PDB file of C-alpha atoms in Angstrom:
ATOM      1  CA  MET A  11       0.061   0.127   0.064  1.00 94.00           C
ATOM      2  CA  TYR A  12       0.524   3.482  -0.703  1.00 98.00           C
ATOM      3  CA  LEU A  13       0.737   6.596   1.491  1.00 98.00           C
ATOM      4  CA  TYR A  14       0.950  10.353   1.092  1.00 98.00           C
ATOM      5  CA  MET A  15       3.592  12.155   3.356  1.00 97.00           C
ATOM      6  CA  ASN A  16       4.626  15.880   3.236  1.00 96.00           C
ATOM      7  CA  GLY A  17       4.244  16.262  -0.856  1.00 95.00           C
ATOM      8  CA  GLU A  18       5.286  12.391  -2.024  1.00 96.00           C
ATOM      9  CA  VAL A  19       3.416   9.164  -2.125  1.00 97.00           C
ATOM     10  CA  ILE A  20       5.603   6.838  -0.901  1.00 97.00           C
ATOM     11  CA  LYS A  21       5.558   2.959  -0.317  1.00 97.00           C
ATOM     12  CA  GLU A  22       4.095   2.581   3.700  1.00 95.00           C
ATOM     13  CA  GLU A  23       7.236   0.569   4.879  1.00 95.00           C
ATOM     14  CA  GLU A  24       9.091   3.677   3.945  1.00 96.00           C
ATOM     15  CA  ALA A  25       7.405   6.446   5.909  1.00 95.00           C
ATOM     16  CA  ARG A  26       8.965   7.801   8.599  1.00 94.00           C
ATOM     17  CA  ILE A  27       8.726  10.118  11.860  1.00 94.00           C
ATOM     18  CA  SER A  28      10.908  11.414  14.249  1.00 96.00           C
ATOM     19  CA  PRO A  29      10.811   9.685  17.749  1.00 95.00           C
ATOM     20  CA  PHE A  30      10.598  13.294  19.019  1.00 97.00           C
ATOM     21  CA  ASP A  31       7.221  14.345  17.139  1.00 97.00           C
ATOM     22  CA  HIS A  32       4.841  15.877  19.020  1.00 98.00           C
ATOM     23  CA  GLY A  33       2.074  14.119  18.075  1.00 97.00           C
ATOM     24  CA  PHE A  34       3.223  10.967  18.907  1.00 95.00           C
ATOM     25  CA  LEU A  35       5.400  12.294  22.302  1.00 96.00           C
ATOM     26  CA  TYR A  36       2.171  14.253  23.506  1.00 96.00           C
ATOM     27  CA  GLY A  37      -0.648  13.350  21.408  1.00 96.00           C
ATOM     28  CA  MET A  38      -0.034  17.034  19.918  1.00 97.00           C
ATOM     29  CA  GLY A  39      -1.823  16.168  16.250  1.00 98.00           C
ATOM     30  CA  LEU A  40      -5.357  15.752  14.524  1.00 98.00           C
ATOM     31  CA  PHE A  41      -6.781  13.610  11.912  1.00 98.00           C
ATOM     32  CA  GLU A  42     -10.035  13.232   9.812  1.00 98.00           C
ATOM     33  CA  THR A  43     -11.456  10.058   8.119  1.00 98.00           C
ATOM     34  CA  PHE A  44     -13.817  10.572   5.342  1.00 98.00           C
ATOM     35  CA  ARG A  45     -15.227   7.815   2.734  1.00 98.00           C
ATOM     36  CA  VAL A  46     -14.233   8.615  -1.217  1.00 98.00           C
ATOM     37  CA  TYR A  47     -17.459   7.475  -3.592  1.00 97.00           C
ATOM     38  CA  GLY A  48     -16.497   6.679  -7.149  1.00 96.00           C
ATOM     39  CA  GLY A  49     -13.097   9.048  -6.726  1.00 96.00           C
ATOM     40  CA  HIS A  50     -15.123  12.338  -5.085  1.00 97.00           C
ATOM     41  CA  PRO A  51     -14.168  13.325  -1.567  1.00 98.00           C
ATOM     42  CA  PHE A  52     -17.640  13.255   0.106  1.00 98.00           C
ATOM     43  CA  LEU A  53     -17.727  16.394   2.420  1.00 98.00           C
ATOM     44  CA  LEU A  54     -14.430  17.176   2.375  1.00 98.00           C
ATOM     45  CA  VAL A  55     -14.869  20.875   2.678  1.00 98.00           C
ATOM     46  CA  ASP A  56     -16.675  20.260   6.011  1.00 98.00           C
ATOM     47  CA  HIS A  57     -13.773  17.896   7.363  1.00 98.00           C
ATOM     48  CA  LEU A  58     -11.243  20.550   6.394  1.00 98.00           C
ATOM     49  CA  GLU A  59     -13.057  23.516   8.316  1.00 98.00           C
ATOM     50  CA  ARG A  60     -12.795  21.256  11.041  1.00 98.00           C
ATOM     51  CA  LEU A  61      -8.916  19.932  10.936  1.00 98.00           C
ATOM     52  CA  ASN A  62      -8.030  23.566  10.842  1.00 98.00           C
ATOM     53  CA  SER A  63      -9.827  25.182  13.398  1.00 98.00           C
ATOM     54  CA  GLY A  64      -8.762  22.342  15.041  1.00 98.00           C
ATOM     55  CA  LEU A  65      -5.073  23.010  14.298  1.00 98.00           C
ATOM     56  CA  LYS A  66      -5.221  26.677  15.245  1.00 97.00           C
ATOM     57  CA  ILE A  67      -6.463  25.716  18.575  1.00 96.00           C
ATOM     58  CA  LEU A  68      -3.449  23.568  19.371  1.00 97.00           C
ATOM     59  CA  GLY A  69      -1.072  25.969  17.660  1.00 97.00           C
ATOM     60  CA  ILE A  70      -0.366  24.055  14.945  1.00 98.00           C
ATOM     61  CA  GLN A  71       1.100  26.262  12.018  1.00 97.00           C
ATOM     62  CA  LYS A  72      -0.651  24.823   9.154  1.00 97.00           C
ATOM     63  CA  SER A  73      -4.003  25.239   7.445  1.00 97.00           C
ATOM     64  CA  LEU A  74      -4.922  22.697   4.349  1.00 98.00           C
ATOM     65  CA  THR A  75      -6.853  23.687   1.270  1.00 98.00           C
ATOM     66  CA  ILE A  76      -9.125  21.637  -0.535  1.00 97.00           C
ATOM     67  CA  VAL A  77      -7.162  22.004  -3.723  1.00 97.00           C
ATOM     68  CA  GLU A  78      -4.156  21.179  -1.695  1.00 97.00           C
ATOM     69  CA  VAL A  79      -5.942  18.088  -0.205  1.00 98.00           C
ATOM     70  CA  VAL A  80      -7.545  16.951  -3.902  1.00 97.00           C
ATOM     71  CA  LYS A  81      -4.382  17.102  -5.185  1.00 97.00           C
ATOM     72  CA  ALA A  82      -2.526  14.745  -2.878  1.00 97.00           C
ATOM     73  CA  LEU A  83      -5.395  12.639  -3.142  1.00 98.00           C
ATOM     74  CA  GLN A  84      -5.815  12.115  -6.730  1.00 97.00           C
ATOM     75  CA  PRO A  85      -2.154  10.263  -7.223  1.00 97.00           C
ATOM     76  CA  LEU A  86      -2.463   8.576  -3.855  1.00 98.00           C
ATOM     77  CA  LEU A  87      -6.041   6.702  -4.805  1.00 98.00           C
ATOM     78  CA  GLU A  88      -4.539   6.405  -8.454  1.00 97.00           C
ATOM     79  CA  LYS A  89      -1.173   4.522  -6.989  1.00 97.00           C
ATOM     80  CA  ASN A  90      -3.502   2.723  -4.875  1.00 98.00           C
ATOM     81  CA  GLU A  91      -5.603   1.486  -7.955  1.00 97.00           C
ATOM     82  CA  LEU A  92      -8.715   2.544  -5.814  1.00 97.00           C
ATOM     83  CA  ASP A  93     -12.426   4.042  -6.497  1.00 96.00           C
ATOM     84  CA  ASN A  94     -13.674   3.746  -3.374  1.00 97.00           C
ATOM     85  CA  ALA A  95     -11.966   3.894  -0.154  1.00 98.00           C
ATOM     86  CA  TYR A  96     -11.303   4.997   3.145  1.00 98.00           C
ATOM     87  CA  ILE A  97      -8.800   8.148   4.051  1.00 98.00           C
ATOM     88  CA  ARG A  98      -7.480   9.023   7.134  1.00 98.00           C
ATOM     89  CA  LEU A  99      -5.700  12.135   6.841  1.00 98.00           C
ATOM     90  CA  ASN A 100      -3.384  13.399   9.679  1.00 98.00           C
ATOM     91  CA  VAL A 101      -1.482  16.357  10.773  1.00 98.00           C
ATOM     92  CA  SER A 102       1.261  15.904  13.632  1.00 98.00           C
ATOM     93  CA  ALA A 103       2.887  18.420  15.138  1.00 98.00           C
ATOM     94  CA  GLY A 104       6.327  17.864  14.531  1.00 97.00           C
ATOM     95  CA  ALA A 105       9.453  17.108  15.628  1.00 96.00           C
ATOM     96  CA  ARG A 106      10.388  19.278  18.891  1.00 94.00           C
ATOM     97  CA  GLY A 107      12.626  18.354  22.244  1.00 91.00           C
ATOM     98  CA  VAL A 108      11.378  16.321  25.041  1.00 96.00           C
ATOM     99  CA  GLY A 109       8.791  19.137  27.123  1.00 95.00           C
ATOM    100  CA  LEU A 110       5.668  21.296  26.837  1.00 94.00           C
ATOM    101  CA  PRO A 111       6.280  23.888  24.301  1.00 93.00           C
ATOM    102  CA  VAL A 112       3.933  27.271  24.477  1.00 93.00           C
ATOM    103  CA  GLU A 113       5.712  28.771  20.942  1.00 95.00           C
ATOM    104  CA  PRO A 114       3.938  27.617  17.923  1.00 96.00           C
ATOM    105  CA  TYR A 115       4.949  24.380  16.120  1.00 97.00           C
ATOM    106  CA  GLU A 116       6.164  25.201  12.601  1.00 96.00           C
ATOM    107  CA  ASP A 117       6.964  21.903  11.206  1.00 96.00           C
ATOM    108  CA  ALA A 118       3.794  19.823  11.126  1.00 98.00           C
ATOM    109  CA  ILE A 119       3.762  16.447   9.226  1.00 98.00           C
ATOM    110  CA  VAL A 120       0.829  15.889   6.935  1.00 98.00           C
ATOM    111  CA  MET A 121       0.165  12.451   6.225  1.00 98.00           C
ATOM    112  CA  MET A 122      -2.775  10.573   4.011  1.00 98.00           C
ATOM    113  CA  PHE A 123      -3.393   6.511   4.436  1.00 96.00           C
ATOM    114  CA  VAL A 124      -6.165   4.885   2.427  1.00 97.00           C
ATOM    115  CA  LYS A 125      -7.692   1.331   2.793  1.00 97.00           C
ATOM    116  CA  ALA A 126      -9.573  -0.355   0.107  1.00 97.00           C
ATOM    117  CA  LEU A 127     -13.743   0.075   0.500  1.00 96.00           C
ATOM    118  CA  PRO A 128     -16.797  -1.684  -1.182  1.00 93.00           C
ATOM    119  CA  GLU A 129     -18.916   0.149  -2.854  1.00 91.00           C
ATOM    120  CA  ALA A 130     -21.599   2.124  -1.129  1.00 90.00           C
ATOM    121  CA  GLY A 131     -25.003  -0.423  -0.652  1.00 89.00           C
ATOM    122  CA  VAL A 132     -27.871  -0.552   1.901  1.00 90.00           C
ATOM    123  CA  PRO A 133     -27.622   0.119   5.823  1.00 92.00           C
ATOM    124  CA  THR A 134     -26.223  -1.971   7.726  1.00 95.00           C
ATOM    125  CA  GLU A 135     -27.165  -2.712  11.815  1.00 97.00           C
ATOM    126  CA  LYS A 136     -25.625  -3.404  14.939  1.00 98.00           C
ATOM    127  CA  GLU A 137     -25.958  -3.763  18.355  1.00 98.00           C
ATOM    128  CA  ALA A 138     -25.147  -1.654  20.996  1.00 98.00           C
ATOM    129  CA  GLN A 139     -24.637  -1.476  24.910  1.00 97.00           C
ATOM    130  CA  PHE A 140     -24.177   1.051  27.317  1.00 97.00           C
ATOM    131  CA  LEU A 141     -20.339   1.433  28.449  1.00 98.00           C
ATOM    132  CA  LYS A 142     -19.122   0.798  32.144  1.00 98.00           C
ATOM    133  CA  ILE A 143     -16.237   3.322  30.867  1.00 98.00           C
ATOM    134  CA  SER A 144     -17.501   6.670  31.021  1.00 98.00           C
ATOM    135  CA  ARG A 145     -16.857   9.797  28.012  1.00 98.00           C
ATOM    136  CA  ASN A 146     -13.971  11.297  29.213  1.00 97.00           C
ATOM    137  CA  THR A 147     -14.088  15.195  29.268  1.00 96.00           C
ATOM    138  CA  PRO A 148     -12.791  17.120  26.537  1.00 96.00           C
ATOM    139  CA  GLU A 149      -9.207  18.467  27.094  1.00 91.00           C
ATOM    140  CA  GLY A 150      -9.627  21.594  25.919  1.00 91.00           C
ATOM    141  CA  PRO A 151     -13.159  23.958  25.280  1.00 91.00           C
ATOM    142  CA  LEU A 152     -14.499  21.631  22.959  1.00 94.00           C
ATOM    143  CA  ARG A 153     -13.569  17.840  21.627  1.00 97.00           C
ATOM    144  CA  LEU A 154     -10.985  17.384  18.820  1.00 97.00           C
ATOM    145  CA  LYS A 155     -10.780  14.700  16.622  1.00 97.00           C
ATOM    146  CA  SER A 156      -6.835  14.232  18.080  1.00 97.00           C
ATOM    147  CA  HIS A 157      -4.408  11.650  18.908  1.00 95.00           C
ATOM    148  CA  HIS A 158      -5.650  11.318  22.473  1.00 94.00           C
ATOM    149  CA  TYR A 159      -7.637   7.848  21.869  1.00 95.00           C
ATOM    150  CA  MET A 160      -7.092   6.428  25.268  1.00 97.00           C
ATOM    151  CA  ASN A 161     -10.616   6.790  26.392  1.00 98.00           C
ATOM    152  CA  ASN A 162     -11.782   5.197  22.834  1.00 98.00           C
ATOM    153  CA  LEU A 163      -9.677   2.075  22.952  1.00 98.00           C
ATOM    154  CA  LEU A 164     -10.251   1.255  26.298  1.00 98.00           C
ATOM    155  CA  ALA A 165     -14.028   1.341  25.799  1.00 98.00           C
ATOM    156  CA  LYS A 166     -13.478  -1.112  22.705  1.00 97.00           C
ATOM    157  CA  LYS A 167     -11.444  -3.754  24.885  1.00 97.00           C
ATOM    158  CA  GLU A 168     -14.875  -3.410  27.367  1.00 97.00           C
ATOM    159  CA  ILE A 169     -16.787  -4.752  23.854  1.00 96.00           C
ATOM    160  CA  GLY A 170     -14.207  -7.141  22.940  1.00 95.00           C
ATOM    161  CA  THR A 171     -13.374  -8.424  19.362  1.00 95.00           C
ATOM    162  CA  ARG A 172     -17.250  -8.517  18.275  1.00 92.00           C
ATOM    163  CA  THR A 173     -17.207  -6.057  14.772  1.00 93.00           C
ATOM    164  CA  ASP A 174     -21.257  -6.196  15.091  1.00 96.00           C
ATOM    165  CA  VAL A 175     -21.586  -4.136  18.435  1.00 97.00           C
ATOM    166  CA  GLU A 176     -21.019  -0.328  19.242  1.00 98.00           C
ATOM    167  CA  GLY A 177     -20.347   0.866  22.744  1.00 98.00           C
ATOM    168  CA  ILE A 178     -22.125   3.983  23.951  1.00 98.00           C
ATOM    169  CA  PHE A 179     -20.513   6.013  26.553  1.00 98.00           C
ATOM    170  CA  LEU A 180     -22.483   8.123  29.317  1.00 98.00           C
ATOM    171  CA  THR A 181     -20.552  11.112  30.738  1.00 98.00           C
ATOM    172  CA  LYS A 182     -19.484  10.993  33.803  1.00 97.00           C
ATOM    173  CA  GLU A 183     -23.173  12.748  34.993  1.00 97.00           C
ATOM    174  CA  GLY A 184     -24.577  10.010  33.754  1.00 98.00           C
ATOM    175  CA  VAL A 185     -25.937  11.142  30.327  1.00 98.00           C
ATOM    176  CA  ILE A 186     -25.698   9.813  26.739  1.00 98.00           C
ATOM    177  CA  ALA A 187     -22.718  10.754  25.096  1.00 98.00           C
ATOM    178  CA  GLU A 188     -21.734   9.151  22.031  1.00 98.00           C
ATOM    179  CA  GLY A 189     -20.383   5.770  20.450  1.00 98.00           C
ATOM    180  CA  ILE A 190     -16.945   4.426  20.433  1.00 98.00           C
ATOM    181  CA  VAL A 191     -16.807   5.672  16.886  1.00 97.00           C
ATOM    182  CA  SER A 192     -19.690   7.211  16.366  1.00 98.00           C
ATOM    183  CA  ASN A 193     -22.902   9.813  17.422  1.00 98.00           C
ATOM    184  CA  ILE A 194     -26.096   8.765  18.735  1.00 98.00           C
ATOM    185  CA  PHE A 195     -29.403   9.628  17.141  1.00 98.00           C
ATOM    186  CA  TRP A 196     -33.135   8.381  18.251  1.00 98.00           C
ATOM    187  CA  VAL A 197     -36.566   8.704  17.431  1.00 98.00           C
ATOM    188  CA  ILE A 198     -39.343   9.722  19.463  1.00 98.00           C
ATOM    189  CA  ASP A 199     -43.092  10.351  18.195  1.00 97.00           C
ATOM    190  CA  ASN A 200     -41.270  11.191  14.629  1.00 94.00           C
ATOM    191  CA  LYS A 201     -38.600  13.587  16.103  1.00 98.00           C
ATOM    192  CA  LEU A 202     -35.236  13.386  16.041  1.00 98.00           C
ATOM    193  CA  PHE A 203     -33.303  13.817  19.104  1.00 98.00           C
ATOM    194  CA  THR A 204     -29.444  13.411  19.542  1.00 98.00           C
ATOM    195  CA  PRO A 205     -26.757  14.521  22.419  1.00 98.00           C
ATOM    196  CA  ASP A 206     -25.768  18.254  22.646  1.00 98.00           C
ATOM    197  CA  ILE A 207     -22.412  19.309  21.938  1.00 97.00           C
ATOM    198  CA  ARG A 208     -22.056  20.670  25.166  1.00 97.00           C
ATOM    199  CA  THR A 209     -21.877  16.555  26.879  1.00 98.00           C
ATOM    200  CA  GLY A 210     -18.105  16.640  25.503  1.00 97.00           C
ATOM    201  CA  ILE A 211     -18.888  14.824  22.000  1.00 98.00           C
ATOM    202  CA  LEU A 212     -17.248  15.328  18.871  1.00 97.00           C
ATOM    203  CA  ASN A 213     -19.171  17.645  16.811  1.00 96.00           C
ATOM    204  CA  GLY A 214     -19.138  14.449  13.873  1.00 98.00           C
ATOM    205  CA  ILE A 215     -19.391  15.943  10.203  1.00 98.00           C
ATOM    206  CA  THR A 216     -21.979  12.921   9.616  1.00 98.00           C
ATOM    207  CA  ARG A 217     -23.810  13.824  12.390  1.00 98.00           C
ATOM    208  CA  SER A 218     -24.066  17.805  11.374  1.00 97.00           C
ATOM    209  CA  PHE A 219     -24.892  16.521   7.760  1.00 97.00           C
ATOM    210  CA  VAL A 220     -27.655  13.446   8.890  1.00 98.00           C
ATOM    211  CA  ILE A 221     -29.243  16.788  10.947  1.00 97.00           C
ATOM    212  CA  GLU A 222     -29.438  18.800   8.230  1.00 95.00           C
ATOM    213  CA  LEU A 223     -30.972  16.353   6.039  1.00 96.00           C
ATOM    214  CA  ALA A 224     -33.645  15.706   8.716  1.00 97.00           C
ATOM    215  CA  LYS A 225     -34.226  19.475   9.196  1.00 95.00           C
ATOM    216  CA  LYS A 226     -34.701  19.353   4.720  1.00 93.00           C
ATOM    217  CA  ARG A 227     -37.287  16.985   5.303  1.00 93.00           C
ATOM    218  CA  GLY A 228     -39.268  18.667   8.108  1.00 95.00           C
ATOM    219  CA  ILE A 229     -38.223  16.749  10.899  1.00 97.00           C
ATOM    220  CA  CYS A 230     -38.504  18.422  14.013  1.00 97.00           C
ATOM    221  CA  VAL A 231     -34.159  17.810  15.526  1.00 98.00           C
ATOM    222  CA  GLU A 232     -33.719  18.159  19.418  1.00 98.00           C
ATOM    223  CA  GLU A 233     -30.106  18.595  20.709  1.00 98.00           C
ATOM    224  CA  GLY A 234     -30.232  18.141  24.510  1.00 98.00           C
ATOM    225  CA  PHE A 235     -29.025  16.138  28.186  1.00 98.00           C
ATOM    226  CA  TYR A 236     -30.621  13.051  28.118  1.00 98.00           C
ATOM    227  CA  GLN A 237     -30.799  10.374  30.216  1.00 98.00           C
ATOM    228  CA  PRO A 238     -30.622   6.611  28.829  1.00 98.00           C
ATOM    229  CA  GLU A 239     -33.960   5.412  30.236  1.00 97.00           C
ATOM    230  CA  ILE A 240     -35.249   8.090  27.396  1.00 98.00           C
ATOM    231  CA  LEU A 241     -34.320   5.151  25.280  1.00 98.00           C
ATOM    232  CA  ASN A 242     -37.256   2.722  26.487  1.00 97.00           C
ATOM    233  CA  SER A 243     -39.437   5.356  24.389  1.00 97.00           C
ATOM    234  CA  ALA A 244     -37.600   4.953  21.166  1.00 98.00           C
ATOM    235  CA  THR A 245     -38.737   3.843  17.875  1.00 98.00           C
ATOM    236  CA  GLU A 246     -35.335   3.924  16.017  1.00 98.00           C
ATOM    237  CA  VAL A 247     -31.577   4.447  16.963  1.00 98.00           C
ATOM    238  CA  PHE A 248     -29.153   4.516  14.908  1.00 98.00           C
ATOM    239  CA  VAL A 249     -25.453   5.783  14.806  1.00 98.00           C
ATOM    240  CA  THR A 250     -23.366   7.573  12.562  1.00 98.00           C
ATOM    241  CA  ASN A 251     -19.770   8.464  11.112  1.00 97.00           C
ATOM    242  CA  SER A 252     -17.968   9.277   7.898  1.00 97.00           C
ATOM    243  CA  ILE A 253     -16.798   5.679   7.082  1.00 97.00           C
ATOM    244  CA  GLN A 254     -20.017   3.810   7.981  1.00 96.00           C
ATOM    245  CA  GLU A 255     -22.619   6.475   7.724  1.00 97.00           C
ATOM    246  CA  LEU A 256     -25.743   5.552   9.073  1.00 98.00           C
ATOM    247  CA  VAL A 257     -26.060   2.470  10.971  1.00 98.00           C
ATOM    248  CA  ALA A 258     -29.209   1.028  12.215  1.00 98.00           C
ATOM    249  CA  ILE A 259     -29.436  -0.068  15.853  1.00 98.00           C
ATOM    250  CA  SER A 260     -31.354  -3.497  16.470  1.00 98.00           C
ATOM    251  CA  LYS A 261     -30.602  -4.027  20.106  1.00 97.00           C
ATOM    252  CA  ILE A 262     -29.529  -2.208  23.344  1.00 97.00           C
ATOM    253  CA  ASP A 263     -29.231  -4.093  26.112  1.00 89.00           C
ATOM    254  CA  SER A 264     -32.053  -5.762  26.867  1.00 90.00           C
ATOM    255  CA  LEU A 265     -34.358  -2.868  24.508  1.00 95.00           C
ATOM    256  CA  VAL A 266     -35.120  -4.541  20.953  1.00 97.00           C
ATOM    257  CA  LEU A 267     -35.493  -2.048  18.106  1.00 98.00           C
ATOM    258  CA  PRO A 268     -36.185  -2.319  14.179  1.00 97.00           C
ATOM    259  CA  GLY A 269     -32.674  -2.114  13.183  1.00 98.00           C
ATOM    260  CA  VAL A 270     -32.483  -1.154   9.416  1.00 97.00           C
ATOM    261  CA  ASN A 271     -36.260  -1.804   9.016  1.00 97.00           C
ATOM    262  CA  GLY A 272     -37.171   1.768  10.708  1.00 97.00           C
ATOM    263  CA  GLU A 273     -38.354   4.052   8.442  1.00 97.00           C
ATOM    264  CA  LEU A 274     -36.677   7.589   8.974  1.00 97.00           C
ATOM    265  CA  LEU A 275     -33.248   5.428   8.963  1.00 98.00           C
ATOM    266  CA  GLN A 276     -34.580   3.648   5.627  1.00 97.00           C
ATOM    267  CA  ALA A 277     -35.542   7.642   4.511  1.00 97.00           C
ATOM    268  CA  LEU A 278     -32.517   9.334   5.286  1.00 97.00           C
ATOM    269  CA  HIS A 279     -29.685   6.909   3.925  1.00 97.00           C
ATOM    270  CA  LYS A 280     -31.563   6.837   0.852  1.00 96.00           C
ATOM    271  CA  GLU A 281     -31.172  10.450   0.646  1.00 94.00           C
ATOM    272  CA  TYR A 282     -27.400  10.157   2.279  1.00 96.00           C
ATOM    273  CA  ARG A 283     -26.547   8.011  -0.816  1.00 94.00           C
ATOM    274  CA  LEU A 284     -28.120  10.285  -3.168  1.00 94.00           C
ATOM    275  CA  TYR A 285     -25.550  13.001  -2.312  1.00 96.00           C
ATOM    276  CA  SER A 286     -22.532  10.941  -1.546  1.00 96.00           C
ATOM    277  CA  ASN A 287     -21.143  11.274  -4.838  1.00 94.00           C
ATOM    278  CA  LYS A 288     -21.272  14.848  -5.099  1.00 94.00           C
ATOM    279  CA  LEU A 289     -21.390  17.279  -2.319  1.00 97.00           C
ATOM    280  CA  TRP A 290     -18.216  19.028  -1.103  1.00 97.00           C
ATOM    281  CA  SER A 291     -20.152  20.763   1.870  1.00 97.00           C
ATOM    282  CA  LYS A 292     -23.294  20.229   3.799  1.00 95.00           C
ATOM    283  CA  LYS A 293     -24.182  23.854   2.751  1.00 93.00           C
ATOM    284  CA  GLU A 294     -24.853  22.723  -1.011  1.00 92.00           C
ATOM    285  CA  ILE A 295     -27.666  20.328   0.040  1.00 84.00           C
ATOM    286  CA  MET A 296     -30.223  23.530   0.484  1.00 66.00           C
ATOM    287  CA  GLU A 297     -28.748  24.191  -3.211  1.00 70.00           C
ATOM    288  CA  LEU A 298     -29.929  21.253  -4.929  1.00 61.00           C
ATOM    289  CA  GLY A 299     -33.082  21.247  -3.546  1.00 52.00           C
ATOM    290  CA  GLY A 300     -35.469  18.762  -2.525  1.00 46.00           C
ATOM    291  CA  VAL A 301     -35.863  15.083  -3.041  1.00 42.00           C
TER     292      VAL A 301
END
């Protein structure tokens, strides 16, 4: 497999970073994962806006443009002979001596990793369970998609090796937060609910896109602080991320749900599929008109 690193497409075994890279030593790095559909990087503008905003917060003096990323992405896809792919765009702070600096990082390392994905198809389904480990609080004013992933890794160990189960975090206050690698939604009385960003969750790109899709369809969306018992009244539950899209939940602990038979899940996924090979940003939804 080939990857992109600071302007070059190279074999993965040729990639090197310094042991003094602060992305490695202190977690000073951010990443975005997005999906390429038939060569199109879906919602890339939104991913770059979140990435660049986070880099500014961390004092990493790097800002990536869509032209720059597409220029790097095209030969990467060609070299790996891929048209449908998982992409991880990673920016690490770069090498600096041991210690905690206050000065900005000026030598960031930009990398892109790629994995093959099949053509997108029908919605998939998982079970879910509430985790014993709580969602940690963000390291700064809001949660960044950073190298700080121990909370997620410990949660994954709690779930075990099953790939058809998603763990759902609660905050230390006991309210619903998010999945290990996803945001969560549920339906009650034809209204769509999801945790508020102020719970400390990641403001997922697919989360934001699904909220816009729902509003466009005239569906009321409520964001708030919810105890787990609220899901006992839910008629549908699903989770979202940029690679798995919308994933239906068929069961949460002992609560049985309709899974992929959920009507709103099916409608939103169908519309998501219409846009996935053409949109650069969620702002384009209204410009394209109704479905």
